């Protein structure tokens, strides 16, 4: 327990001081991306890892958050600080559309239903007039929202400042999820994951908890979407497909299903792989290799170390601990 | 809106429906045994199409090339089963591990196709050119091939499933796995056979799509047909062959007429939703009656 606390404090300090030491703005970009991904992976982990439901439309809610925030701030002059939580709520509200009826669906039916939903919503993002905007009146394509501005206090307009904004929100989100997961609610969710029928027999209101987990997960996906929209400045529909949802799912699994720190590892892994590939390989190969690496790592993790990276680290640290004790 | 146009839409619908049906049959056969949503199946179809393109080019002979492609694709499909699915079945692993393995192989196939052949679309030189005049409209010979070959294959499949011992063992296993084991049926062989047949059917679909002039192959080509195949299977009922056929052709026709007649319009939201009609119907069906029209009871 003390070690975990120490690591957390050290980690937070590094996090805080990191951008001061960074010379290359590209590194800052990668770090911000990681921050957003952490929220995505942690929120999906809540749905998949803790409650055991498969969702292949997580980035759809990421997109709903992104578009909501982008449109509200560009077209309707809302303040980012109001749009941010509002986007989360819109995402959560929309999630009830699929979350509520899907309660009765088991594993693979849910997977197919969420897949279909992701494809439908991608078509909506790409075609709905209301979701296309450009201040010049000539958007780059259907479903493009352009010139999404950075939020007000001048500090956050630079990438440097936005790093702090991202990580403040990421940390708050992680904190909320952490508290949720380590509460009786969290334990109920785990019970549902382990054996849903048994949980029902024992009197737990399974439907309510599944619904709760799904909605909260989608809320945070929406929040991540808002942060993303104001960072990336142009929102495009192809970011939010079932393929990208599968990416987040891979992040959850690789990091460690149902483990808290796993979300962080998973997010880092998913963001770092393409960055590392960028060094030796030409642009055209990166996308393909990235997908292949994701696939191979996913398969390895599922079949060999189902608990993901985190369990490897735990095993290694246990080995070290016992080796040290023997001295 | 003249009859010639409608007829064209009708034929196109049947052609597209044939492809969906072949893929859906593979899905439903596997579903009948174990409730696996085999996402990777769509990419088996894609690999079948690519392999047929390249072996036809290599041998300069349509028949040899396509046979080779079907063989290779079937091997890939069976290997996938043996390496990723079978061990989980034997270990009685949780559903989610299975789904993740499937997603992993889905990505793997996609990534490999992307790496080896690149992200752009390639056109296939069709083996037959020329069009036939029929009932006031013309239809290319390639499409006629599809329209003839598919029902033939379906017929062969039905004969196999209902008349041969191996086929009957598949039916038995899909109806009641435990009793089938009790009766002495080798479940392992049943699974192998089923995956083999499913992959072969998908491979044939891949070859057939290459017969149609103007069609192209690209790494993403498996996605939409996979989705439609899933819809067909769920609508028709998991494990139901008749249902898959029904669903496949109905969806093909819906898509063809939907795009042709309306250009994909949805009220309030606008144009461009052609792909999505079927999916919306699908989601509604899924949420109201998950067993589909001809399906068995959900466990």
XYZ file of C-alpha atoms in Angstrom:
626
model
C 0.000 0.000 0.000
C 2.754 2.403 0.941
C 4.667 1.514 -2.177
C 1.641 2.220 -4.330
C 1.216 5.586 -2.679
C 4.845 6.415 -3.177
C 4.728 5.451 -6.815
C 1.624 7.540 -7.288
C 3.198 10.601 -5.747
C 6.385 10.218 -7.730
C 4.342 9.643 -10.846
C 2.272 12.740 -10.311
C 5.343 14.866 -9.712
C 6.949 13.645 -12.893
C 3.708 14.266 -14.712
C 3.618 17.804 -13.459
C 7.214 18.619 -14.255
C 7.504 16.744 -17.510
C 6.492 19.399 -20.039
C 8.960 21.840 -18.579
C 11.772 19.618 -19.709
C 10.483 18.875 -23.166
C 12.103 20.547 -26.117
C 10.294 18.836 -28.956
C 6.661 19.916 -29.293
C 5.890 16.588 -30.912
C 6.590 14.803 -27.656
C 4.056 17.026 -25.991
C 1.548 15.966 -28.612
C 2.174 12.328 -27.835
C 1.752 12.928 -24.119
C -1.544 14.721 -24.594
C -2.710 11.866 -26.782
C -1.780 9.435 -24.013
C -3.749 11.473 -21.514
C -6.875 11.310 -23.650
C -6.368 7.625 -24.295
C -6.086 6.942 -20.586
C -9.589 8.283 -20.095
C -10.847 6.207 -23.021
C -9.231 3.003 -21.856
C -10.150 3.469 -18.209
C -13.786 4.161 -19.061
C -14.006 1.162 -21.354
C -12.329 -0.889 -18.683
C -15.235 -0.021 -16.446
C -17.638 -1.503 -18.963
C -15.599 -4.420 -20.209
C -13.048 -5.103 -17.538
C -15.091 -4.700 -14.415
C -18.577 -5.517 -15.586
C -17.786 -7.939 -18.368
C -19.854 -6.360 -21.131
C -18.445 -6.086 -24.624
C -18.732 -2.683 -26.224
C -17.545 -2.130 -29.745
C -18.930 1.391 -29.969
C -16.902 3.182 -27.328
C -15.335 5.599 -29.778
C -18.825 6.378 -30.999
C -19.483 8.059 -27.672
C -16.043 9.608 -27.842
C -17.266 11.055 -31.123
C -20.588 12.186 -29.693
C -18.686 14.057 -27.013
C -16.294 15.522 -29.538
C -18.997 16.704 -31.913
C -21.210 18.038 -29.149
C -18.424 20.082 -27.668
C -17.125 21.243 -31.028
C -20.498 22.358 -32.354
C -21.601 24.021 -29.143
C -18.445 26.075 -28.924
C -18.070 26.952 -32.598
C -21.631 27.419 -33.745
C -23.318 28.426 -30.539
C -20.578 30.224 -28.691
C -20.657 28.159 -25.549
C -17.757 28.231 -23.194
C -15.546 25.169 -23.271
C -15.853 24.755 -19.519
C -19.604 24.342 -19.816
C -19.438 22.305 -23.002
C -17.024 19.810 -21.470
C -19.290 18.297 -18.808
C -22.289 18.813 -21.053
C -20.664 16.662 -23.725
C -20.180 13.973 -21.152
C -23.850 14.098 -20.295
C -24.939 14.031 -23.909
C -22.773 10.982 -24.465
C -24.190 9.334 -21.358
C -27.728 10.155 -22.409
C -27.205 8.743 -25.885
C -25.688 5.659 -24.389
C -29.032 4.850 -22.828
C -30.377 4.389 -26.354
C -28.275 1.323 -26.716
C -27.504 0.607 -23.106
C -31.033 0.083 -21.907
C -32.327 -2.308 -24.558
C -29.046 -4.156 -24.577
C -29.308 -5.122 -20.960
C -31.030 -8.312 -21.964
C -28.437 -9.166 -24.556
C -25.706 -11.582 -23.691
C -22.067 -11.387 -24.708
C -21.920 -11.887 -28.408
C -25.303 -10.360 -29.176
C -24.161 -7.256 -27.373
C -20.971 -7.258 -29.410
C -22.882 -7.382 -32.679
C -25.399 -4.791 -31.551
C -22.687 -2.357 -30.499
C -20.895 -3.003 -33.764
C -24.016 -2.166 -35.728
C -24.541 0.930 -33.623
C -21.000 2.082 -34.294
C -21.486 1.740 -38.035
C -24.828 3.527 -37.957
C -23.436 6.413 -35.947
C -20.424 6.700 -38.195
C -22.825 7.148 -41.087
C -24.624 9.813 -39.069
C -21.379 11.626 -38.281
C -20.464 11.549 -41.939
C -23.775 12.705 -43.294
C -25.705 14.823 -40.875
C -25.672 18.398 -42.059
C -25.907 19.752 -38.555
C -22.553 18.202 -37.762
C -20.620 19.944 -40.458
C -19.200 23.341 -39.803
C -16.500 25.649 -40.949
C -16.144 29.334 -40.138
C -15.280 29.974 -43.752
C -18.440 28.232 -44.859
C -16.427 25.690 -46.828
C -15.737 22.663 -44.708
C -13.128 20.220 -45.871
C -15.590 17.393 -46.073
C -18.832 15.952 -44.737
C -18.957 15.736 -41.010
C -15.951 17.987 -40.600
C -16.052 20.537 -37.823
C -13.249 22.983 -38.251
C -11.560 25.641 -36.203
C -12.606 24.340 -32.852
C -11.071 26.888 -30.523
C -9.015 26.301 -27.453
C -10.634 27.302 -24.160
C -10.506 30.733 -22.665
C -7.825 31.327 -20.084
C -4.959 32.226 -22.373
C -2.691 29.681 -20.747
C -4.606 26.747 -22.198
C -4.395 27.927 -25.742
C -0.891 26.649 -26.179
C -0.103 22.963 -26.347
C 1.950 23.393 -23.218
C -1.022 24.669 -21.282
C -3.351 22.151 -22.864
C -1.163 19.364 -21.528
C -2.056 20.483 -18.025
C -5.701 20.821 -18.890
C -5.748 17.317 -20.306
C -4.030 15.731 -17.371
C -6.040 17.584 -14.767
C -9.206 16.234 -16.332
C -7.638 12.816 -16.812
C -6.632 12.638 -13.169
C -10.040 13.755 -11.958
C -11.689 11.160 -14.198
C -9.330 8.436 -13.019
C -9.988 9.399 -9.443
C -13.732 9.137 -9.873
C -13.414 5.795 -11.625
C -11.011 4.563 -8.994
C -13.394 5.428 -6.201
C -16.253 3.837 -8.065
C -14.375 0.661 -8.697
C -13.181 0.287 -5.123
C -16.582 0.823 -3.644
C -19.367 -1.694 -3.045
C -20.656 -0.744 -6.475
C -17.362 -1.808 -7.953
C -17.482 -5.114 -6.189
C -20.983 -5.694 -7.493
C -19.727 -5.068 -10.984
C -16.966 -7.586 -10.534
C -19.473 -10.093 -9.258
C -21.515 -9.583 -12.383
C -18.468 -10.085 -14.547
C -17.505 -13.282 -12.827
C -20.888 -14.935 -12.967
C -23.891 -12.989 -14.033
C -26.459 -15.664 -13.326
C -25.124 -16.250 -9.878
C -25.259 -12.546 -9.160
C -28.903 -12.482 -10.185
C -29.714 -15.434 -8.013
C -28.016 -13.736 -5.113
C -30.395 -10.865 -5.494
C -28.243 -8.257 -7.152
C -30.030 -5.984 -9.556
C -27.796 -6.943 -12.429
C -29.566 -4.866 -15.049
C -29.252 -1.701 -13.023
C -25.547 -2.141 -12.439
C -24.750 -3.072 -16.009
C -26.640 -0.010 -17.108
C -24.819 2.150 -14.603
C -21.400 0.931 -15.675
C -22.212 1.406 -19.318
C -23.553 4.907 -18.857
C -20.705 6.080 -16.653
C -18.191 4.599 -19.066
C -19.798 6.432 -21.961
C -19.940 9.645 -19.955
C -16.168 9.643 -19.643
C -15.784 8.730 -23.285
C -17.744 11.887 -24.033
C -15.488 13.912 -21.777
C -12.456 12.533 -23.567
C -14.118 13.503 -26.825
C -14.497 17.073 -25.734
C -10.853 17.353 -24.727
C -9.877 15.786 -28.016
C -11.996 18.110 -30.132
C -10.506 21.248 -28.647
C -7.047 19.859 -28.935
C -7.166 18.617 -32.478
C -9.137 21.620 -33.738
C -10.667 19.738 -36.667
C -13.063 16.921 -35.951
C -13.556 14.292 -38.638
C -15.895 11.285 -38.679
C -13.296 8.633 -39.491
C -11.804 8.928 -36.055
C -14.905 7.285 -34.619
C -15.392 3.889 -36.234
C -15.826 0.409 -34.870
C -12.186 -0.182 -35.765
C -11.018 2.544 -33.419
C -13.364 1.149 -30.791
C -11.627 -2.170 -31.193
C -8.334 -0.339 -30.686
C -9.494 0.946 -27.321
C -10.652 -2.556 -26.444
C -7.215 -3.889 -27.280
C -5.781 -1.230 -24.991
C -8.005 -2.438 -22.175
C -7.058 -6.063 -22.629
C -3.364 -5.555 -23.137
C -3.086 -3.313 -20.129
C -5.038 -5.669 -17.968
C -8.771 -6.246 -17.864
C -10.278 -5.096 -14.665
C -7.143 -3.622 -13.225
C -6.834 0.033 -12.582
C -3.241 0.684 -13.529
C -3.777 -1.548 -16.513
C -5.715 1.240 -18.153
C -2.706 3.505 -17.957
C -0.384 0.883 -19.366
C -2.795 -0.040 -22.087
C -3.190 3.570 -23.147
C 0.540 4.150 -23.226
C 1.091 0.974 -25.211
C -1.509 1.804 -27.820
C -0.164 5.306 -28.372
C 3.523 4.415 -28.307
C 3.450 1.570 -30.832
C 2.784 3.704 -33.909
C 5.249 6.279 -32.667
C 8.003 3.722 -32.375
C 7.132 2.294 -35.760
C 7.539 5.720 -37.286
C 11.292 5.555 -36.893
C 12.370 2.679 -39.078
C 9.355 2.389 -41.312
C 7.915 4.423 -44.111
C 4.516 5.959 -43.675
C 2.708 3.462 -45.843
C 3.782 0.522 -43.765
C 3.148 2.004 -40.359
C -0.618 1.578 -40.410
C -0.403 -2.050 -41.463
C 2.377 -2.958 -39.031
C 0.606 -1.184 -36.214
C -2.488 -3.275 -36.789
C -0.488 -6.476 -36.980
C 1.377 -5.707 -33.767
C -1.854 -4.870 -31.975
C -3.336 -8.136 -33.199
C -0.376 -10.248 -32.150
C -0.063 -8.652 -28.739
C -3.791 -9.000 -28.190
C -3.703 -12.677 -29.072
C -0.668 -13.289 -26.886
C -2.217 -11.515 -23.938
C -5.563 -13.256 -24.253
C -4.046 -16.700 -24.519
C -1.016 -16.473 -22.290
C -1.337 -13.682 -19.787
C -5.020 -12.875 -19.588
C -4.439 -10.244 -16.986
C -2.330 -8.155 -19.281
C 0.834 -6.200 -18.777
C -0.053 -5.352 -15.254
C 0.040 -8.968 -14.189
C 3.454 -9.408 -15.758
C 4.680 -6.469 -13.751
C 3.042 -7.793 -10.621
C 4.622 -11.192 -11.117
C 8.004 -9.666 -11.717
C 7.740 -7.484 -8.643
C 6.637 -10.425 -6.550
C 9.664 -12.339 -7.761
C 11.882 -9.424 -6.862
C 10.228 -9.054 -3.482
C 10.740 -12.680 -2.581
C 14.295 -12.611 -3.879
C 15.015 -9.623 -1.675
C 13.464 -11.303 1.346
C 15.678 -14.322 1.004
C 18.695 -12.141 1.528
C -39.106 4.604 -62.725
C -39.294 2.159 -65.559
C -39.391 -1.588 -65.397
C -35.939 -1.929 -66.900
C -34.445 -0.004 -64.024
C -36.357 -2.015 -61.456
C -35.277 -5.220 -63.105
C -31.662 -4.119 -62.948
C -32.065 -3.331 -59.293
C -33.632 -6.715 -58.766
C -30.806 -8.610 -60.419
C -28.164 -6.586 -58.620
C -29.937 -7.291 -55.388
C -29.844 -10.999 -56.078
C -26.162 -10.854 -56.927
C -25.230 -8.945 -53.809
C -27.578 -11.178 -51.859
C -25.764 -14.231 -53.155
C -22.490 -12.972 -51.740
C -24.088 -12.139 -48.417
C -25.763 -15.540 -48.307
C -22.537 -17.423 -48.877
C -20.853 -15.534 -46.067
C -23.904 -15.801 -43.845
C -24.065 -19.554 -44.320
C -20.558 -19.855 -42.985
C -21.454 -17.728 -40.001
C -24.630 -19.571 -39.208
C -23.029 -22.993 -39.403
C -20.457 -21.944 -36.852
C -23.073 -20.226 -34.740
C -25.087 -23.407 -34.671
C -22.307 -25.258 -32.932
C -21.132 -22.673 -30.523
C -22.461 -19.188 -30.157
C -19.422 -17.592 -31.679
C -19.775 -14.301 -33.553
C -16.942 -15.046 -35.904
C -15.982 -11.509 -36.917
C -12.902 -12.772 -38.655
C -15.104 -14.510 -41.212
C -15.564 -11.302 -43.184
C -11.830 -11.069 -43.592
C -11.598 -14.691 -44.657
C -13.822 -13.637 -47.537
C -11.487 -10.712 -48.220
C -8.420 -12.936 -48.169
C -10.214 -15.343 -50.506
C -10.792 -12.520 -52.939
C -7.183 -11.326 -52.802
C -5.780 -14.834 -53.097
C -7.987 -15.553 -56.072
C -6.882 -12.337 -57.727
C -3.268 -13.237 -57.342
C -3.399 -16.891 -58.135
C -5.455 -16.209 -61.233
C -2.888 -13.668 -62.315
C -0.084 -16.063 -61.509
C -1.461 -19.043 -63.371
C -3.274 -17.052 -65.996
C -6.066 -19.545 -65.628
C -9.276 -18.689 -63.898
C -10.226 -22.163 -62.836
C -6.869 -23.264 -61.477
C -6.311 -19.973 -59.775
C -9.655 -19.906 -58.070
C -9.416 -23.522 -56.926
C -6.047 -22.824 -55.416
C -7.370 -19.728 -53.726
C -10.314 -21.587 -52.256
C -7.999 -24.290 -50.981
C -5.584 -21.840 -49.390
C -8.355 -19.858 -47.794
C -9.928 -22.983 -46.369
C -6.587 -23.943 -44.873
C -6.281 -20.502 -43.321
C -9.763 -20.779 -41.869
C -9.148 -24.216 -40.405
C -5.769 -23.212 -38.997
C -7.441 -20.238 -37.351
C -9.889 -22.618 -35.730
C -7.220 -25.020 -34.535
C -4.907 -22.383 -33.130
C -7.262 -19.821 -31.694
C -10.686 -21.327 -31.211
C -10.227 -24.971 -30.392
C -7.928 -24.525 -27.384
C -10.429 -22.181 -25.816
C -13.243 -24.596 -26.425
C -11.309 -27.406 -24.793
C -10.374 -25.280 -21.836
C -13.914 -23.996 -21.469
C -12.701 -20.422 -21.519
C -14.958 -17.466 -20.836
C -16.841 -15.948 -23.727
C -14.833 -12.793 -23.690
C -11.537 -14.561 -24.349
C -13.075 -16.093 -27.406
C -14.388 -12.775 -28.664
C -10.989 -11.202 -28.134
C -9.231 -13.962 -30.040
C -11.668 -13.461 -32.878
C -11.091 -9.730 -32.884
C -7.361 -10.382 -32.805
C -7.484 -12.606 -35.865
C -9.786 -10.121 -37.577
C -7.159 -7.445 -37.113
C -4.341 -9.791 -38.043
C -5.890 -10.668 -41.394
C -6.679 -7.039 -42.049
C -3.180 -5.930 -41.151
C -1.546 -8.585 -43.288
C -3.691 -7.706 -46.284
C -2.835 -4.068 -45.753
C 0.852 -4.838 -45.498
C 1.134 -7.219 -48.409
C -1.209 -5.598 -50.870
C -1.496 -2.027 -49.738
C -4.499 0.058 -48.824
C -5.745 0.883 -52.289
C -8.373 -0.887 -54.323
C -7.381 -3.129 -57.177
C -9.616 -4.212 -59.970
C -9.815 -7.814 -60.903
C -9.723 -8.851 -64.521
C -12.969 -10.757 -64.843
C -12.885 -14.078 -66.637
C -15.971 -13.363 -68.676
C -16.861 -10.222 -70.427
C -19.972 -9.361 -72.271
C -23.531 -8.941 -71.342
C -26.696 -10.845 -71.870
C -29.936 -9.278 -72.896
C -32.815 -10.403 -70.853
C -36.319 -9.079 -70.340
C -35.464 -5.690 -71.675
C -32.337 -5.091 -69.636
C -28.781 -6.300 -69.871
C -26.809 -8.150 -67.284
C -23.153 -9.051 -67.424
C -22.168 -12.696 -67.766
C -20.150 -12.431 -64.611
C -23.240 -11.668 -62.609
C -25.034 -14.547 -64.243
C -22.255 -16.833 -63.089
C -22.824 -15.648 -59.541
C -26.553 -16.116 -59.839
C -26.118 -19.660 -61.053
C -23.217 -20.862 -58.958
C -24.603 -19.692 -55.636
C -27.866 -21.652 -55.657
C -25.909 -24.668 -56.899
C -23.585 -24.419 -53.953
C -26.431 -23.861 -51.552
C -28.118 -26.929 -52.979
C -24.957 -28.951 -52.526
C -24.615 -27.732 -48.979
C -28.169 -28.678 -48.119
C -27.699 -32.106 -49.674
C -24.543 -32.520 -47.665
C -26.100 -31.444 -44.395
C -29.202 -33.548 -44.781
C -28.066 -36.577 -46.689
C -24.524 -37.398 -45.745
C -23.352 -38.853 -42.478
C -20.890 -36.045 -41.904
C -23.544 -33.479 -42.612
C -25.970 -35.133 -40.263
C -23.382 -35.134 -37.529
C -23.063 -31.390 -37.935
C -26.813 -31.041 -37.645
C -26.868 -33.267 -34.610
C -24.126 -31.323 -32.908
C -25.810 -28.038 -33.604
C -29.107 -29.251 -32.230
C -27.825 -30.682 -29.028
C -24.162 -30.886 -28.354
C -24.221 -33.115 -25.294
C -26.486 -35.697 -26.836
C -24.375 -35.740 -29.945
C -21.328 -36.541 -27.864
C -23.258 -39.254 -26.065
C -24.200 -40.831 -29.329
C -20.544 -41.013 -30.177
C -20.115 -38.225 -32.652
C -16.608 -36.876 -32.808
C -17.242 -33.257 -31.971
C -13.725 -32.228 -32.817
C -14.129 -33.435 -36.375
C -17.494 -31.761 -36.595
C -16.030 -28.421 -35.655
C -13.136 -28.837 -38.069
C -15.464 -29.745 -40.869
C -17.792 -26.866 -40.136
C -15.037 -24.292 -40.070
C -13.643 -25.765 -43.248
C -16.963 -25.543 -45.045
C -17.573 -22.037 -43.767
C -14.162 -20.841 -44.930
C -14.592 -22.524 -48.294
C -17.953 -20.842 -48.815
C -16.476 -17.475 -47.941
C -13.601 -18.174 -50.313
C -16.022 -18.965 -53.115
C -17.787 -15.693 -52.405
C -14.420 -14.008 -52.771
C -13.823 -15.697 -56.094
C -17.301 -14.894 -57.323
C -16.994 -11.230 -56.547
C -14.026 -11.296 -58.856
C -16.190 -12.523 -61.703
C -18.175 -9.340 -61.712
C -16.681 -6.755 -64.017
C -15.862 -3.518 -62.340
C -15.520 -4.939 -58.864
C -12.450 -4.159 -56.877
C -10.663 -5.742 -53.969
C -9.444 -3.713 -51.028
C -8.580 -4.616 -47.462
C -11.812 -3.194 -46.103
C -13.991 -5.127 -48.503
C -14.971 -7.665 -45.919
C -16.475 -5.247 -43.424
C -19.802 -4.354 -44.958
C -20.593 -7.880 -46.198
C -19.690 -9.207 -42.763
C -22.100 -6.823 -41.145
C -24.849 -7.711 -43.585
C -24.105 -11.384 -43.088
C -24.494 -10.964 -39.344
C -27.760 -9.187 -39.854
C -28.887 -11.984 -42.150
C -27.948 -14.623 -39.617
C -29.637 -12.886 -36.720
C -32.740 -12.137 -38.752
C -32.881 -15.663 -40.016
C -32.048 -17.215 -36.697
C -28.678 -18.357 -35.437
C -27.872 -21.780 -36.724
C -30.639 -21.786 -39.271
C -29.467 -22.436 -42.810
C -32.789 -21.503 -44.333
C -32.719 -18.367 -42.278
C -29.289 -17.402 -43.548
C -30.409 -17.866 -47.141
C -33.583 -15.926 -46.526
C -31.746 -13.172 -44.695
C -28.938 -12.950 -47.211
C -31.127 -12.503 -50.248
C -33.601 -10.214 -48.546
C -30.799 -7.947 -47.411
C -29.223 -7.925 -50.834
C -32.503 -6.877 -52.355
C -33.163 -4.316 -49.631
C -29.801 -2.767 -50.181
C -30.151 -2.672 -53.924
C -33.622 -1.206 -53.924
C -32.833 1.047 -51.002
C -29.899 2.670 -52.710
C -31.477 2.631 -56.131
C -34.803 4.092 -55.202
C -34.055 6.564 -52.478
C -30.373 7.307 -52.595
C -30.235 6.541 -48.924
C -32.523 9.086 -47.402
C -33.577 9.112 -43.806
C -36.180 11.504 -42.443
C -34.804 14.511 -40.589
C -31.250 13.541 -41.089
C -30.713 13.552 -44.792
C -29.028 11.485 -47.391
C -26.266 8.935 -47.396
C -27.655 6.267 -45.149
C -28.079 3.437 -47.638
C -25.748 1.114 -45.808
C -27.501 1.839 -42.649
C -31.113 0.910 -43.393
C -30.453 -2.755 -42.915
C -28.546 -2.081 -39.730
C -31.340 -0.061 -38.229
C -33.811 -2.815 -38.995
C -31.282 -5.186 -37.544
C -30.934 -3.352 -34.291
C -34.662 -3.148 -33.891
C -35.024 -6.871 -34.506
C -32.165 -7.653 -32.188
C -33.663 -5.687 -29.397
C -37.168 -7.005 -29.820
C -36.718 -10.568 -30.901
C -33.144 -11.781 -30.705
C -33.962 -15.257 -31.879
C -34.860 -14.003 -35.315
C -37.568 -15.308 -37.568
C -36.596 -18.942 -37.743
C -34.262 -19.256 -34.853
C -33.977 -21.479 -31.875
C -34.563 -20.340 -28.365
C -31.856 -18.278 -26.793
C -30.045 -20.097 -24.043
